[in-house]
CSV table of C-alpha atoms and ligand atoms in Angstrom, one decimal:
chain,number,residue,atom,x,y,z
H,1,UNK,CA,116.3,133.8,99.7
H,2,UNK,CA,115.2,131.1,102.3
H,3,UNK,CA,117.3,130.7,105.4
H,4,UNK,CA,119.7,127.8,105.5
H,5,UNK,CA,120.2,125.5,108.4
H,6,UNK,CA,122.6,122.6,109.3
H,7,UNK,CA,121.4,119.1,110.0
H,8,UNK,CA,123.3,116.6,111.7
H,9,UNK,CA,122.4,112.9,111.3
H,10,UNK,CA,123.0,110.5,114.2
H,11,UNK,CA,124.2,107.8,114.7
H,12,UNK,CA,126.0,108.0,111.3
H,13,UNK,CA,127.5,111.5,112.2
H,14,UNK,CA,126.8,112.9,108.6
H,15,UNK,CA,126.1,116.7,108.2
H,16,UNK,CA,124.3,118.6,105.3
H,17,UNK,CA,122.5,121.9,104.7
H,18,UNK,CA,118.9,122.5,104.1
H,19,UNK,CA,117.0,125.6,103.1
H,20,UNK,CA,113.7,126.4,105.0
H,21,UNK,CA,111.7,126.0,101.9
H,22,UNK,CA,113.3,122.6,101.0
H,23,UNK,CA,112.1,119.3,102.5
H,24,UNK,CA,114.9,117.6,104.6
H,25,UNK,CA,114.6,114.3,102.5
H,26,UNK,CA,114.9,116.2,99.2
H,27,UNK,CA,117.9,118.3,100.5
H,28,UNK,CA,119.6,115.0,101.4
H,29,UNK,CA,119.1,113.4,97.9
H,30,UNK,CA,120.4,116.6,96.4
H,31,UNK,CA,123.6,116.3,98.6
H,32,UNK,CA,124.0,112.6,97.7
H,33,UNK,CA,122.8,111.4,101.0
H,34,UNK,CA,120.3,108.5,100.5
H,35,UNK,CA,118.0,108.3,103.6
H,36,UNK,CA,115.6,105.5,104.0
H,37,UNK,CA,112.4,106.4,102.3
H,38,UNK,CA,109.4,104.9,100.6
H,39,UNK,CA,106.4,107.2,99.3
H,40,UNK,CA,108.0,110.5,99.9
H,41,UNK,CA,104.5,111.6,100.4
H,42,UNK,CA,104.1,111.4,104.2
H,43,UNK,CA,102.1,108.2,103.9
H,44,UNK,CA,104.3,105.1,104.6
H,45,UNK,CA,106.4,106.1,107.6
H,46,UNK,CA,109.7,104.6,106.1
H,47,UNK,CA,111.4,108.0,106.6
H,48,UNK,CA,110.3,108.2,110.3
H,49,UNK,CA,113.1,109.6,112.4
H,50,UNK,CA,113.6,111.2,115.9
H,51,UNK,CA,114.4,114.9,116.7
H,52,UNK,CA,117.2,115.1,119.1
H,53,UNK,CA,117.6,118.8,118.9
H,54,UNK,CA,116.1,121.6,116.7
H,55,UNK,CA,112.9,122.9,115.3
H,56,UNK,CA,110.9,121.4,112.3
H,57,UNK,CA,107.5,121.6,110.8
H,58,UNK,CA,105.8,119.1,108.6
H,59,UNK,CA,103.6,119.7,105.7
H,60,UNK,CA,100.3,117.6,105.2
H,61,UNK,CA,101.1,113.9,106.3
H,62,UNK,CA,99.0,110.9,107.1
H,63,UNK,CA,98.7,110.2,110.9
H,64,UNK,CA,98.8,106.6,109.8
H,65,UNK,CA,102.6,107.3,109.1
H,66,UNK,CA,103.2,109.3,112.3
H,67,UNK,CA,100.5,109.7,114.8
H,68,UNK,CA,99.9,112.7,117.1
H,69,UNK,CA,101.3,111.0,120.2
H,70,UNK,CA,104.6,110.2,118.2
H,71,UNK,CA,104.8,113.8,116.9
H,72,UNK,CA,104.5,115.0,120.4
H,73,UNK,CA,107.3,112.8,121.4
H,74,UNK,CA,109.6,114.1,118.8
H,75,UNK,CA,109.2,111.7,115.7
H,76,UNK,CA,109.3,113.4,112.4
H,77,UNK,CA,108.7,112.2,108.7
H,78,UNK,CA,111.7,113.7,106.9
H,79,UNK,CA,110.0,113.6,103.4
H,80,UNK,CA,107.5,116.2,104.7
H,81,UNK,CA,109.7,118.2,107.4
H,82,UNK,CA,111.1,121.7,106.9
H,83,UNK,CA,113.9,122.8,109.3
H,84,UNK,CA,113.6,126.2,111.1
H,85,UNK,CA,116.9,125.9,113.0
H,86,UNK,CA,120.0,123.8,113.0
H,87,UNK,CA,118.9,120.2,113.9
H,88,UNK,CA,120.3,116.9,115.1
H,89,UNK,CA,118.2,114.0,114.0
H,90,UNK,CA,118.5,110.4,114.9
H,91,UNK,CA,117.9,107.9,111.8
H,92,UNK,CA,115.9,105.0,113.2
H,93,UNK,CA,116.4,103.0,110.0
H,94,UNK,CA,119.2,103.3,107.5
H,95,UNK,CA,121.3,101.2,105.2
H,96,UNK,CA,124.9,102.0,105.5
H,97,UNK,CA,125.8,100.9,102.0
H,98,UNK,CA,123.1,103.1,100.4
H,99,UNK,CA,123.5,106.1,102.6
H,100,UNK,CA,126.5,107.6,100.6
H,101,UNK,CA,126.7,105.0,97.8
H,102,UNK,CA,123.0,105.3,96.4
H,103,UNK,CA,122.6,106.0,92.6
H,104,UNK,CA,122.2,109.6,91.8
H,105,UNK,CA,118.8,111.0,91.0
H,106,UNK,CA,118.5,111.6,87.3
H,107,UNK,CA,115.9,113.6,85.1
H,108,UNK,CA,115.4,111.9,81.8
H,109,UNK,CA,113.2,112.7,78.8
H,110,UNK,CA,111.8,109.5,77.6
H,111,UNK,CA,109.4,108.5,74.7
H,112,UNK,CA,106.5,106.1,74.9
H,113,UNK,CA,107.3,103.1,72.8
H,114,UNK,CA,104.7,100.7,74.1
H,115,UNK,CA,101.3,100.8,75.7
H,116,UNK,CA,99.4,97.5,76.2
H,117,UNK,CA,96.8,96.1,78.5
H,118,UNK,CA,97.9,93.1,80.4
H,119,UNK,CA,94.6,92.5,82.5
H,120,UNK,CA,91.5,94.3,82.6
H,121,UNK,CA,92.9,97.1,84.9
H,122,UNK,CA,96.7,96.8,84.4
H,123,UNK,CA,98.6,98.5,81.6
H,124,UNK,CA,102.3,97.8,80.4
H,125,UNK,CA,103.8,101.2,79.7
H,126,UNK,CA,107.1,101.1,78.0
H,127,UNK,CA,109.4,104.2,77.9
H,128,UNK,CA,112.6,104.6,75.9
H,129,UNK,CA,115.1,107.2,77.4
H,130,UNK,CA,116.0,109.8,74.7
H,131,UNK,CA,118.0,112.5,76.7
H,132,UNK,CA,120.2,111.2,78.3
H,133,UNK,CA,120.0,107.9,76.5
H,134,UNK,CA,120.6,105.7,79.6
H,135,UNK,CA,119.0,105.5,83.0
H,136,UNK,CA,120.9,104.0,85.9
H,137,UNK,CA,118.9,102.4,88.7
H,138,UNK,CA,118.7,99.1,90.7
H,139,UNK,CA,116.0,96.4,90.2
H,140,UNK,CA,113.2,97.0,92.5
H,141,UNK,CA,113.5,100.8,92.5
H,142,UNK,CA,110.8,103.3,91.3
H,143,UNK,CA,110.6,106.5,89.4
H,144,UNK,CA,108.4,109.6,89.4
H,145,UNK,CA,106.7,110.1,86.0
H,146,UNK,CA,105.4,113.5,85.2
H,147,UNK,CA,101.8,113.7,84.4
H,148,UNK,CA,101.7,115.2,80.8
H,149,UNK,CA,100.5,118.7,80.6
H,150,UNK,CA,101.1,119.3,84.4
H,151,UNK,CA,103.9,119.7,86.9
H,152,UNK,CA,102.7,116.9,89.1
H,153,UNK,CA,104.3,113.4,89.2
H,154,UNK,CA,103.1,109.9,90.2
H,155,UNK,CA,105.4,107.1,91.4
H,156,UNK,CA,105.7,103.9,89.4
H,157,UNK,CA,108.2,100.9,89.8
H,158,UNK,CA,110.4,99.6,87.1
H,159,UNK,CA,109.5,96.1,86.1
H,160,UNK,CA,112.7,95.8,84.1
H,161,UNK,CA,116.4,96.0,85.3
H,162,UNK,CA,119.1,98.1,83.7
H,163,UNK,CA,120.3,94.7,82.1
H,164,UNK,CA,116.9,94.0,80.4
H,165,UNK,CA,117.0,94.4,76.6
H,166,UNK,CA,114.6,97.0,75.4
H,167,UNK,CA,112.7,99.9,77.0
H,168,UNK,CA,112.0,100.4,80.6
H,169,UNK,CA,108.6,98.8,81.5
H,170,UNK,CA,106.1,100.0,84.1
H,171,UNK,CA,102.9,98.0,85.1
H,172,UNK,CA,100.3,100.5,86.0
H,173,UNK,CA,96.9,100.0,87.5
H,174,UNK,CA,94.3,102.2,86.2
H,175,UNK,CA,92.0,104.2,88.6
H,176,UNK,CA,88.8,105.8,87.3
H,177,UNK,CA,89.7,109.5,86.9
H,178,UNK,CA,93.2,108.8,87.9
H,179,UNK,CA,95.2,111.8,86.8
H,180,UNK,CA,98.0,109.7,85.3
H,181,UNK,CA,96.5,106.1,84.8
H,182,UNK,CA,93.3,107.6,83.4
H,183,UNK,CA,95.3,109.1,80.5
H,184,UNK,CA,96.4,105.5,79.6
H,185,UNK,CA,92.8,104.8,78.5
H,186,UNK,CA,92.8,107.8,76.2
H,187,UNK,CA,95.5,106.8,73.8
H,188,UNK,CA,95.0,108.5,70.3
H,189,UNK,CA,92.9,111.2,71.9
H,190,UNK,CA,93.9,114.8,72.7
H,191,UNK,CA,95.5,114.8,76.3
H,192,UNK,CA,95.7,110.9,76.3
H,193,UNK,CA,99.1,109.2,76.6
H,194,UNK,CA,99.9,107.6,73.3
H,195,UNK,CA,102.9,105.8,71.6
H,196,UNK,CA,105.4,108.5,70.4
H,197,UNK,CA,104.5,110.9,73.3
H,198,UNK,CA,107.2,112.2,75.6
H,199,UNK,CA,107.2,111.7,79.4
H,200,UNK,CA,109.7,113.1,81.9
H,201,UNK,CA,111.1,110.6,84.4
H,202,UNK,CA,112.8,111.6,87.7
H,203,UNK,CA,114.5,108.8,89.8
H,204,UNK,CA,115.5,106.4,90.9
H,205,UNK,CA,114.0,106.3,94.3
H,206,UNK,CA,113.2,103.3,96.7
H,207,UNK,CA,115.1,100.9,98.7
H,208,UNK,CA,113.2,97.5,97.9
H,209,UNK,CA,116.4,96.3,96.2
H,210,UNK,CA,118.4,93.1,96.6
H,211,UNK,CA,121.3,93.7,98.8
H,212,UNK,CA,124.7,92.3,97.7
H,213,UNK,CA,126.2,89.5,99.9
H,214,UNK,CA,122.9,88.5,101.6
H,215,UNK,CA,122.2,84.7,101.6
H,216,UNK,CA,118.7,84.2,103.4
H,217,UNK,CA,115.9,82.7,101.4
H,218,UNK,CA,113.9,85.4,99.6
H,219,UNK,CA,110.1,85.6,100.1
H,220,UNK,CA,108.4,88.0,97.7
H,221,UNK,CA,104.9,89.1,98.3
H,222,UNK,CA,102.9,91.3,95.7
H,223,UNK,CA,99.5,92.3,94.8
H,224,UNK,CA,98.2,93.7,91.5
H,225,UNK,CA,100.6,96.1,90.0
H,226,UNK,CA,103.0,95.3,92.8
H,227,UNK,CA,104.1,92.6,90.3
H,228,UNK,CA,106.4,95.3,88.8
H,229,UNK,CA,109.2,95.6,91.2
H,230,UNK,CA,109.0,92.0,92.1
H,231,UNK,CA,109.4,91.0,88.5
H,232,UNK,CA,112.4,93.2,88.4
H,233,UNK,CA,113.9,91.5,91.4
H,234,UNK,CA,113.2,88.1,89.9
H,235,UNK,CA,114.8,89.2,86.6
H,236,UNK,CA,117.9,90.5,88.5
H,237,UNK,CA,118.1,87.3,90.6
H,238,UNK,CA,117.8,85.0,87.7
H,239,UNK,CA,120.3,87.1,85.6
H,240,UNK,CA,122.9,87.1,88.5
H,241,UNK,CA,122.8,83.4,88.9
H,242,UNK,CA,121.5,83.6,92.5
H,243,UNK,CA,121.5,80.4,94.4
H,244,UNK,CA,119.1,81.8,97.1
H,245,UNK,CA,115.7,80.0,97.4
H,246,UNK,CA,113.1,82.3,96.2
H,247,UNK,CA,109.2,81.9,96.9
H,248,UNK,CA,106.9,84.4,95.0
H,249,UNK,CA,103.4,84.9,96.4
H,250,UNK,CA,101.2,86.9,94.1
H,251,UNK,CA,97.8,88.0,95.2
H,252,UNK,CA,94.9,88.7,92.9
H,253,UNK,CA,91.2,88.3,92.9
H,254,UNK,CA,90.4,85.9,90.0
H,255,UNK,CA,92.4,83.7,87.3
H,256,UNK,CA,91.7,86.6,84.9
H,257,UNK,CA,93.9,88.9,86.9
H,258,UNK,CA,96.9,86.8,86.6
H,259,UNK,CA,99.6,87.9,84.0
H,260,UNK,CA,103.2,87.3,82.9
H,261,UNK,CA,103.0,83.7,84.5
H,262,UNK,CA,105.1,82.2,81.8
H,263,UNK,CA,107.8,84.9,82.1
H,264,UNK,CA,107.8,84.2,85.9
H,265,UNK,CA,108.1,80.5,85.6
H,266,UNK,CA,110.8,80.8,82.9
H,267,UNK,CA,112.9,83.2,85.3
H,268,UNK,CA,112.3,80.7,88.0
H,269,UNK,CA,113.8,77.8,85.9
H,270,UNK,CA,117.1,79.8,86.1
H,271,UNK,CA,116.9,79.8,89.8
H,272,UNK,CA,118.3,77.1,92.0
H,273,UNK,CA,115.0,76.7,94.1
H,274,UNK,CA,111.9,78.7,93.0
H,275,UNK,CA,108.3,78.4,93.9
H,276,UNK,CA,105.5,80.7,92.4
H,277,UNK,CA,102.2,80.7,94.3
H,278,UNK,CA,99.3,82.4,92.8
H,279,UNK,CA,96.9,83.5,95.6
H,280,UNK,CA,93.3,84.0,94.5
H,281,UNK,CA,91.1,85.7,97.1
H,282,UNK,CA,87.7,85.4,95.1
H,283,UNK,CA,87.7,82.4,92.8
H,284,UNK,CA,90.1,79.8,91.4
H,285,UNK,CA,87.6,78.7,88.8
H,286,UNK,CA,89.0,77.8,85.3
H,287,UNK,CA,92.6,77.3,86.7
H,288,UNK,CA,93.0,73.7,85.8
H,289,UNK,CA,96.6,72.4,85.7
H,290,UNK,CA,98.1,75.8,85.5
H,291,UNK,CA,101.8,74.6,86.0
H,292,UNK,CA,102.3,76.4,89.2
H,293,UNK,CA,100.9,76.3,92.9
H,294,UNK,CA,97.4,77.9,93.3
H,295,UNK,CA,96.1,78.6,96.7
H,296,UNK,CA,92.7,80.1,97.5
H,297,UNK,CA,92.7,83.1,100.0
H,298,UNK,CA,94.2,86.3,100.7
H,299,UNK,CA,98.0,86.5,100.0
H,300,UNK,CA,98.9,87.3,103.6
H,301,UNK,CA,96.9,84.2,104.9
H,302,UNK,CA,98.7,82.1,102.2
H,303,UNK,CA,102.1,83.2,103.2
H,304,UNK,CA,101.1,82.7,106.9
H,305,UNK,CA,100.0,79.1,106.0
H,306,UNK,CA,102.9,78.1,103.9
H,307,UNK,CA,105.9,79.8,105.4
H,308,UNK,CA,107.0,78.2,108.7
H,309,UNK,CA,110.3,80.0,109.1
H,310,UNK,CA,109.4,83.7,108.3
H,311,UNK,CA,111.9,84.9,110.7
H,312,UNK,CA,114.8,83.3,108.8
H,313,UNK,CA,113.9,84.9,105.4
H,314,UNK,CA,114.4,88.3,103.6
H,315,UNK,CA,110.9,89.5,102.7
H,316,UNK,CA,110.2,91.9,99.6
H,317,UNK,CA,106.6,93.2,99.4
H,318,UNK,CA,105.0,95.6,97.1
H,319,UNK,CA,101.5,96.6,96.3
H,320,UNK,CA,98.2,98.0,97.7
H,321,UNK,CA,98.7,99.6,101.2
H,322,UNK,CA,96.2,97.3,103.0
H,323,UNK,CA,98.1,94.2,101.8
H,324,UNK,CA,101.5,95.7,102.8
H,325,UNK,CA,100.1,96.6,106.1
H,326,UNK,CA,98.6,93.2,106.8
H,327,UNK,CA,101.9,91.5,105.7
H,328,UNK,CA,103.8,93.8,108.1
H,329,UNK,CA,101.6,92.9,111.0
H,330,UNK,CA,102.1,89.2,110.0
H,331,UNK,CA,105.9,89.6,110.0
H,332,UNK,CA,105.9,91.4,113.4
H,333,UNK,CA,104.0,88.4,114.9
H,334,UNK,CA,106.3,86.0,113.3
H,335,UNK,CA,109.5,87.7,114.6
H,336,UNK,CA,111.0,88.7,111.2
H,337,UNK,CA,113.6,91.2,112.0
H,338,UNK,CA,112.9,94.7,110.6
H,339,UNK,CA,116.3,94.7,108.8
H,340,UNK,CA,115.1,91.7,106.8
H,341,UNK,CA,111.9,93.5,105.4
H,342,UNK,CA,111.9,95.7,102.4
H,343,UNK,CA,108.7,97.1,100.9
H,344,UNK,CA,107.0,99.8,98.9
H,345,UNK,CA,103.4,100.6,99.7
H,346,UNK,CA,101.7,101.8,96.6
H,347,UNK,CA,100.1,104.7,98.2
H,348,UNK,CA,98.6,107.6,96.3
H,349,UNK,CA,99.5,111.2,97.0
H,350,UNK,CA,95.7,112.1,96.9
H,351,UNK,CA,94.4,112.1,100.6
H,352,UNK,CA,90.7,110.9,100.4
E,1,LIG,C1,107.0,103.9,96.0
E,1,LIG,C2,105.7,103.7,95.0
E,1,LIG,C3,105.8,102.9,94.0
E,1,LIG,C4,104.6,102.7,93.2
E,1,LIG,N1,104.7,101.9,92.1
E,1,LIG,C5,103.4,101.7,91.4
E,1,LIG,C6,103.5,100.8,90.3
E,1,LIG,O1,104.5,100.2,89.9
E,1,LIG,N2,102.3,100.6,89.6
E,1,LIG,C7,101.1,101.2,90.0
E,1,LIG,O2,100.0,101.0,89.4
E,1,LIG,N3,101.2,102.1,91.0
E,1,LIG,C8,102.3,102.3,91.7
E,1,LIG,N4,102.3,103.1,92.9
E,1,LIG,C9,101.1,103.8,93.1
E,1,LIG,C10,100.7,105.0,92.2
E,1,LIG,O3,101.8,106.0,92.5
E,1,LIG,C11,99.4,105.5,92.6
E,1,LIG,O4,98.4,104.6,92.6
E,1,LIG,C12,99.0,106.7,91.8
E,1,LIG,O5,98.5,107.8,92.6
E,1,LIG,C13,98.0,106.5,90.7
E,1,LIG,O6,98.0,107.9,90.1
E,1,LIG,P1,96.9,108.4,89.2
E,1,LIG,O7,97.2,109.7,88.9
E,1,LIG,O8,96.4,107.4,88.2
E,1,LIG,O9,95.6,108.5,90.3
E,1,LIG,P2,95.2,109.6,91.2
E,1,LIG,O10,94.8,110.8,90.4
E,1,LIG,O11,96.5,109.9,92.1
E,1,LIG,O12,94.1,109.0,91.9
E,1,LIG,C14,92.8,108.9,91.5
E,1,LIG,C15,91.8,108.1,92.5
E,1,LIG,O13,92.3,106.8,92.6
E,1,LIG,C16,92.5,106.6,94.1
E,1,LIG,N5,93.9,105.9,94.2
E,1,LIG,C17,95.0,106.1,93.5
E,1,LIG,N6,96.0,105.3,93.7
E,1,LIG,C18,95.5,104.5,94.6
E,1,LIG,C19,96.0,103.4,95.4
E,1,LIG,N7,97.3,103.1,95.3
E,1,LIG,N8,95.3,102.8,96.2
E,1,LIG,C20,94.0,103.1,96.5
E,1,LIG,N9,93.4,104.1,95.8
E,1,LIG,C21,94.2,104.8,94.9
E,1,LIG,C22,92.9,108.0,94.7
E,1,LIG,O14,92.7,108.0,96.0
E,1,LIG,C23,91.9,108.8,93.9
E,1,LIG,O15,90.6,108.6,94.4
E,1,LIG,C24,103.4,103.3,93.4
E,1,LIG,C25,103.4,104.4,94.7
E,1,LIG,C26,104.5,104.4,95.4
E,1,LIG,C27,104.6,105.3,96.5
E,2,LIG,S1,106.2,108.8,104.9
E,2,LIG,FE1,108.2,109.6,104.3
E,2,LIG,S2,108.8,108.2,102.6
E,2,LIG,FE2,106.9,107.6,103.1
């Protein structure tokens, strides 16, 4: 059996045990401690913390998430770190409410009850929990879905909320040869994902959730399949009768890449103050009188042009890593405090 070590987290003064063969973030989840995290793959830096004492080693990680100088200085990615002694670790980023009050991780057998294209490269996958029959999560979180026929998983955000009628919906971008998304194109064939198949879901994960009691205007920024968690947040805000002003900037290339716009506008009608801005980076051709704001350009540039008071907003961002990185850089320049920024960078576990 692997040696066990004691981890103390500062400044919250929490303690837990971890075996040498278990990653520190996983051990924390197992013991009901919900540390700040994003990709859980060493790619996004959301779990970056500082070693005050002790010895850890990290598995493969991206130097974009933690560069060599930072590692030298004592920074560590907890999603990739194994402890080899008792350790004291300073959490750089934590949410006091979530830390001990997060929703426990569940493993759920689900059945595919819907599989439909919504654009040329995004598919709506709907899963019905079978065992257990209910899945507890917060709007904006994500789950790991097991790739059928393998032990590997891929992360996908729920587009629905627990209050949404019907199955859990995921919006999935197809990558050529993608181990999970590639199977969505092969419905009805041996090895493809088809209606009626079972898929194991493990979750919820993620911290891109609306915090109770917060009042600042909400700015949502999404690209491509990043629509999923933002749609969940909109569904939650509208169902809970939120009075916060909400602006949703959605970045795609062409009008043909837009989807679910009617649903977004319908949710917006139930909010006190809502604007949907479609940001089209390649072409706006064919979008006559769409019933919402359309801006030409990259989504981050549009946010920069339109949002004068970004430092006084709470920002939720989900989608491709280059979009999230560009938006984070903008928010830094515009002085938005880090504790007002929530994001999921849709990284892939495959290191190209
Ligand atoms: C917290 C989180 C939430 C996510 N939520 C969603 C979601 O709601 N919807 C969604 O579609 N995706 C989401 N993703 C991204 C998704 O998990 C990955 O895109 C996934 O790797 C795709 O799996 P795959 O098996 O189809 O492709 P893989 O077999 O993993 O990859 C196939 C090829 O495509 C490339 N590729 C895969 N994903 C990406 C990417 N994101 N950017 C650039 N190249 C890529 C790989 O590098 C590889 O070359 C999320 C990721 C994270 C970390
Ligand atoms: S780098 Fe650890 S959660 Fe993303």
